[in-house]
Amino acid sequence: MPDIALYQPDIPQNTGTILRMAACLGLTVHLIEPAGFALSDRNLRRAGLDYLDQAAMRRHIDWAAFREWQTGAGRRLLLLTTRAEENYTDFAFATDDILLLGRESAGAPPEVHAAADARLKILMRAETRSLNIALAAAMITGEALRQTARFP
């Protein structure tokens, strides 16, 4: 099953929503710190409801620590970004992919873009800027699971 990684998330409600989704689907979420909020923030609990205890979350103290883990594990890193050329529905996902989302306020910095094995986007109308990060995570995770997951 693919994992989800959040690069220095800013908004606890989005992180809570993604953790809730991951708990329901049996996915692991990698939180690349520093986050823009305390993980004990009540807003994180509000969005995640009682699913947070069931969520598999792995914290990485910074980008370098995450990259060391990811490259050591030999896992492909897919950056979800509005600056990508490739549409996520045209991409062939693998079971051990990591779906990486940047900060809500600033996206991902150049070194994160450079490290990605692929950069994927959601097609949107030209006059719009972006979707909510939790919604984008759900859409692309759904496609990745459709292609790779084998639920009993």
C-alpha atoms as a PDB file:
ATOM      1  CA  MET A   1       0.000   0.000   0.000  1.00  0.00           C
ATOM      2  CA  PRO A   2       1.300   3.479  -0.731  1.00  0.00           C
ATOM      3  CA  ASP A   3       2.231   5.858   2.087  1.00  0.00           C
ATOM      4  CA  ILE A   4       1.413   9.549   2.401  1.00  0.00           C
ATOM      5  CA  ALA A   5       4.044  12.096   3.429  1.00  0.00           C
ATOM      6  CA  LEU A   6       3.320  15.638   4.566  1.00  0.00           C
ATOM      7  CA  TYR A   7       6.136  18.157   4.178  1.00  0.00           C
ATOM      8  CA  GLN A   8       6.011  20.652   7.056  1.00  0.00           C
ATOM      9  CA  PRO A   9       2.209  20.903   7.171  1.00  0.00           C
ATOM     10  CA  ASP A  10       0.712  24.247   8.264  1.00  0.00           C
ATOM     11  CA  ILE A  11      -2.925  23.468   9.017  1.00  0.00           C
ATOM     12  CA  PRO A  12      -3.816  20.972  11.747  1.00  0.00           C
ATOM     13  CA  GLN A  13      -7.320  20.348  10.394  1.00  0.00           C
ATOM     14  CA  ASN A  14      -5.914  19.160   7.053  1.00  0.00           C
ATOM     15  CA  THR A  15      -3.374  16.925   8.769  1.00  0.00           C
ATOM     16  CA  GLY A  16      -6.110  15.502  10.998  1.00  0.00           C
ATOM     17  CA  THR A  17      -8.308  14.808   7.984  1.00  0.00           C
ATOM     18  CA  ILE A  18      -5.461  13.048   6.163  1.00  0.00           C
ATOM     19  CA  LEU A  19      -4.647  11.004   9.290  1.00  0.00           C
ATOM     20  CA  ARG A  20      -8.300   9.986   9.553  1.00  0.00           C
ATOM     21  CA  MET A  21      -8.360   8.902   5.904  1.00  0.00           C
ATOM     22  CA  ALA A  22      -5.118   6.966   6.377  1.00  0.00           C
ATOM     23  CA  ALA A  23      -6.482   5.215   9.472  1.00  0.00           C
ATOM     24  CA  CYS A  24      -9.615   4.147   7.598  1.00  0.00           C
ATOM     25  CA  LEU A  25      -7.587   2.841   4.641  1.00  0.00           C
ATOM     26  CA  GLY A  26      -4.720   1.275   6.597  1.00  0.00           C
ATOM     27  CA  LEU A  27      -2.059   3.669   5.284  1.00  0.00           C
ATOM     28  CA  THR A  28       0.971   5.191   7.004  1.00  0.00           C
ATOM     29  CA  VAL A  29       1.438   8.967   7.155  1.00  0.00           C
ATOM     30  CA  HIS A  30       4.965  10.385   7.379  1.00  0.00           C
ATOM     31  CA  LEU A  31       5.074  13.803   8.999  1.00  0.00           C
ATOM     32  CA  ILE A  32       8.166  15.742   7.944  1.00  0.00           C
ATOM     33  CA  GLU A  33       8.825  18.376  10.588  1.00  0.00           C
ATOM     34  CA  PRO A  34       8.757  21.093  11.578  1.00  0.00           C
ATOM     35  CA  ALA A  35       4.990  21.349  11.429  1.00  0.00           C
ATOM     36  CA  GLY A  36       3.326  24.727  11.720  1.00  0.00           C
ATOM     37  CA  PHE A  37       1.380  23.579  14.793  1.00  0.00           C
ATOM     38  CA  ALA A  38       1.769  21.382  17.850  1.00  0.00           C
ATOM     39  CA  LEU A  39       0.787  17.781  17.176  1.00  0.00           C
ATOM     40  CA  SER A  40      -1.240  17.866  20.371  1.00  0.00           C
ATOM     41  CA  ASP A  41      -3.287  20.763  18.959  1.00  0.00           C
ATOM     42  CA  ARG A  42      -6.983  20.237  19.660  1.00  0.00           C
ATOM     43  CA  ASN A  43      -7.801  21.100  16.031  1.00  0.00           C
ATOM     44  CA  LEU A  44      -5.790  18.080  14.897  1.00  0.00           C
ATOM     45  CA  ARG A  45      -7.917  15.902  17.184  1.00  0.00           C
ATOM     46  CA  ARG A  46     -11.130  17.585  16.023  1.00  0.00           C
ATOM     47  CA  ALA A  47     -10.524  16.741  12.356  1.00  0.00           C
ATOM     48  CA  GLY A  48      -9.138  13.287  13.089  1.00  0.00           C
ATOM     49  CA  LEU A  49     -11.877  12.457  15.588  1.00  0.00           C
ATOM     50  CA  ASP A  50     -11.314   9.183  17.378  1.00  0.00           C
ATOM     51  CA  TYR A  51      -9.377   7.756  14.428  1.00  0.00           C
ATOM     52  CA  LEU A  52      -6.054   9.307  15.449  1.00  0.00           C
ATOM     53  CA  ASP A  53      -5.324   6.431  17.809  1.00  0.00           C
ATOM     54  CA  GLN A  54      -5.708   4.068  14.847  1.00  0.00           C
ATOM     55  CA  ALA A  55      -3.560   6.131  12.476  1.00  0.00           C
ATOM     56  CA  ALA A  56      -0.057   4.922  11.668  1.00  0.00           C
ATOM     57  CA  MET A  57       2.098   8.031  11.783  1.00  0.00           C
ATOM     58  CA  ARG A  58       5.867   8.229  11.550  1.00  0.00           C
ATOM     59  CA  ARG A  59       7.546  11.504  12.415  1.00  0.00           C
ATOM     60  CA  HIS A  60      10.772  12.661  10.735  1.00  0.00           C
ATOM     61  CA  ILE A  61      12.632  15.524  12.412  1.00  0.00           C
ATOM     62  CA  ASP A  62      13.391  17.201   9.076  1.00  0.00           C
ATOM     63  CA  TRP A  63      13.639  16.717   5.313  1.00  0.00           C
ATOM     64  CA  ALA A  64      17.125  15.181   5.547  1.00  0.00           C
ATOM     65  CA  ALA A  65      15.953  12.538   8.021  1.00  0.00           C
ATOM     66  CA  PHE A  66      12.974  11.667   5.821  1.00  0.00           C
ATOM     67  CA  ARG A  67      15.165  11.427   2.704  1.00  0.00           C
ATOM     68  CA  GLU A  68      17.620   9.164   4.506  1.00  0.00           C
ATOM     69  CA  TRP A  69      14.768   6.853   5.482  1.00  0.00           C
ATOM     70  CA  GLN A  70      13.081   6.988   2.053  1.00  0.00           C
ATOM     71  CA  THR A  71      16.207   6.335  -0.014  1.00  0.00           C
ATOM     72  CA  GLY A  72      17.309   3.603   2.401  1.00  0.00           C
ATOM     73  CA  ALA A  73      13.926   1.939   1.984  1.00  0.00           C
ATOM     74  CA  GLY A  74      14.252   2.221  -1.817  1.00  0.00           C
ATOM     75  CA  ARG A  75      10.809   3.739  -2.175  1.00  0.00           C
ATOM     76  CA  ARG A  76       9.683   5.961  -5.025  1.00  0.00           C
ATOM     77  CA  LEU A  77       8.745   9.537  -4.078  1.00  0.00           C
ATOM     78  CA  LEU A  78       5.830  11.147  -5.924  1.00  0.00           C
ATOM     79  CA  LEU A  79       5.312  14.860  -5.338  1.00  0.00           C
ATOM     80  CA  LEU A  80       1.750  16.109  -5.722  1.00  0.00           C
ATOM     81  CA  THR A  81       2.042  19.661  -7.016  1.00  0.00           C
ATOM     82  CA  THR A  82       0.222  22.205  -9.162  1.00  0.00           C
ATOM     83  CA  ARG A  83       3.552  22.788 -10.953  1.00  0.00           C
ATOM     84  CA  ALA A  84       3.679  19.260 -12.396  1.00  0.00           C
ATOM     85  CA  GLU A  85       3.296  18.400 -16.052  1.00  0.00           C
ATOM     86  CA  GLU A  86       1.881  14.881 -15.599  1.00  0.00           C
ATOM     87  CA  ASN A  87      -1.743  14.252 -14.660  1.00  0.00           C
ATOM     88  CA  TYR A  88      -2.142  11.732 -11.821  1.00  0.00           C
ATOM     89  CA  THR A  89      -4.743   9.741 -13.800  1.00  0.00           C
ATOM     90  CA  ASP A  90      -2.131   9.034 -16.492  1.00  0.00           C
ATOM     91  CA  PHE A  91       0.444   7.725 -14.000  1.00  0.00           C
ATOM     92  CA  ALA A  92       1.166   4.070 -13.148  1.00  0.00           C
ATOM     93  CA  PHE A  93       1.338   3.792  -9.349  1.00  0.00           C
ATOM     94  CA  ALA A  94       3.207   1.069  -7.462  1.00  0.00           C
ATOM     95  CA  THR A  95       2.350  -0.447  -4.096  1.00  0.00           C
ATOM     96  CA  ASP A  96       5.348   1.054  -2.295  1.00  0.00           C
ATOM     97  CA  ASP A  97       5.041   4.629  -3.600  1.00  0.00           C
ATOM     98  CA  ILE A  98       5.113   7.576  -1.232  1.00  0.00           C
ATOM     99  CA  LEU A  99       2.659  10.356  -2.083  1.00  0.00           C
ATOM    100  CA  LEU A 100       4.262  13.600  -0.888  1.00  0.00           C
ATOM    101  CA  LEU A 101       2.311  16.818  -0.304  1.00  0.00           C
ATOM    102  CA  GLY A 102       3.932  20.196   0.339  1.00  0.00           C
ATOM    103  CA  ARG A 103       2.970  22.908   2.784  1.00  0.00           C
ATOM    104  CA  GLU A 104      -0.460  24.428   2.387  1.00  0.00           C
ATOM    105  CA  SER A 105       0.986  27.952   2.453  1.00  0.00           C
ATOM    106  CA  ALA A 106       4.030  27.528   0.220  1.00  0.00           C
ATOM    107  CA  GLY A 107       4.050  24.115  -1.454  1.00  0.00           C
ATOM    108  CA  ALA A 108       7.363  22.296  -1.662  1.00  0.00           C
ATOM    109  CA  PRO A 109      10.764  23.992  -2.009  1.00  0.00           C
ATOM    110  CA  PRO A 110      13.074  23.376  -4.995  1.00  0.00           C
ATOM    111  CA  GLU A 111      15.133  20.678  -3.223  1.00  0.00           C
ATOM    112  CA  VAL A 112      11.955  18.658  -2.614  1.00  0.00           C
ATOM    113  CA  HIS A 113      10.915  19.027  -6.261  1.00  0.00           C
ATOM    114  CA  ALA A 114      14.393  17.898  -7.335  1.00  0.00           C
ATOM    115  CA  ALA A 115      14.250  14.810  -5.098  1.00  0.00           C
ATOM    116  CA  ALA A 116      10.920  13.570  -6.452  1.00  0.00           C
ATOM    117  CA  ASP A 117      10.911  10.611  -8.806  1.00  0.00           C
ATOM    118  CA  ALA A 118       7.750  12.028 -10.384  1.00  0.00           C
ATOM    119  CA  ARG A 119       5.620  15.144 -10.026  1.00  0.00           C
ATOM    120  CA  LEU A 120       1.868  14.753 -10.448  1.00  0.00           C
ATOM    121  CA  LYS A 121      -1.008  17.192 -10.757  1.00  0.00           C
ATOM    122  CA  ILE A 122      -4.777  17.228 -10.732  1.00  0.00           C
ATOM    123  CA  LEU A 123      -6.254  18.817 -13.846  1.00  0.00           C
ATOM    124  CA  MET A 124      -8.187  21.953 -12.946  1.00  0.00           C
ATOM    125  CA  ARG A 125      -9.713  24.904 -14.707  1.00  0.00           C
ATOM    126  CA  ALA A 126      -7.084  27.470 -15.710  1.00  0.00           C
ATOM    127  CA  GLU A 127      -8.642  30.249 -13.657  1.00  0.00           C
ATOM    128  CA  THR A 128      -8.307  28.254 -10.408  1.00  0.00           C
ATOM    129  CA  ARG A 129      -5.179  27.968  -8.289  1.00  0.00           C
ATOM    130  CA  SER A 130      -5.378  24.839  -6.144  1.00  0.00           C
ATOM    131  CA  LEU A 131      -7.530  22.395  -4.212  1.00  0.00           C
ATOM    132  CA  ASN A 132      -7.527  21.866  -0.476  1.00  0.00           C
ATOM    133  CA  ILE A 133      -4.555  19.624   0.357  1.00  0.00           C
ATOM    134  CA  ALA A 134      -6.674  16.998   2.143  1.00  0.00           C
ATOM    135  CA  LEU A 135      -9.017  16.794  -0.844  1.00  0.00           C
ATOM    136  CA  ALA A 136      -6.080  16.486  -3.258  1.00  0.00           C
ATOM    137  CA  ALA A 137      -4.546  13.778  -1.057  1.00  0.00           C
ATOM    138  CA  ALA A 138      -7.829  11.858  -1.075  1.00  0.00           C
ATOM    139  CA  MET A 139      -8.242  12.057  -4.849  1.00  0.00           C
ATOM    140  CA  ILE A 140      -4.738  10.871  -5.674  1.00  0.00           C
ATOM    141  CA  THR A 141      -4.651   8.274  -2.893  1.00  0.00           C
ATOM    142  CA  GLY A 142      -7.906   6.882  -4.269  1.00  0.00           C
ATOM    143  CA  GLU A 143      -6.378   6.449  -7.720  1.00  0.00           C
ATOM    144  CA  ALA A 144      -3.192   4.926  -6.298  1.00  0.00           C
ATOM    145  CA  LEU A 145      -5.253   2.426  -4.296  1.00  0.00           C
ATOM    146  CA  ARG A 146      -7.508   1.667  -7.255  1.00  0.00           C
ATOM    147  CA  GLN A 147      -4.443   0.691  -9.246  1.00  0.00           C
ATOM    148  CA  THR A 148      -2.520  -1.176  -6.537  1.00  0.00           C
ATOM    149  CA  ALA A 149      -4.565  -2.273  -3.528  1.00  0.00           C
ATOM    150  CA  ARG A 150      -5.891  -5.729  -3.038  1.00  0.00           C
ATOM    151  CA  PHE A 151      -8.352  -5.624  -0.156  1.00  0.00           C
ATOM    152  CA  PRO A 152      -9.750  -8.947   1.091  1.00  0.00           C
END
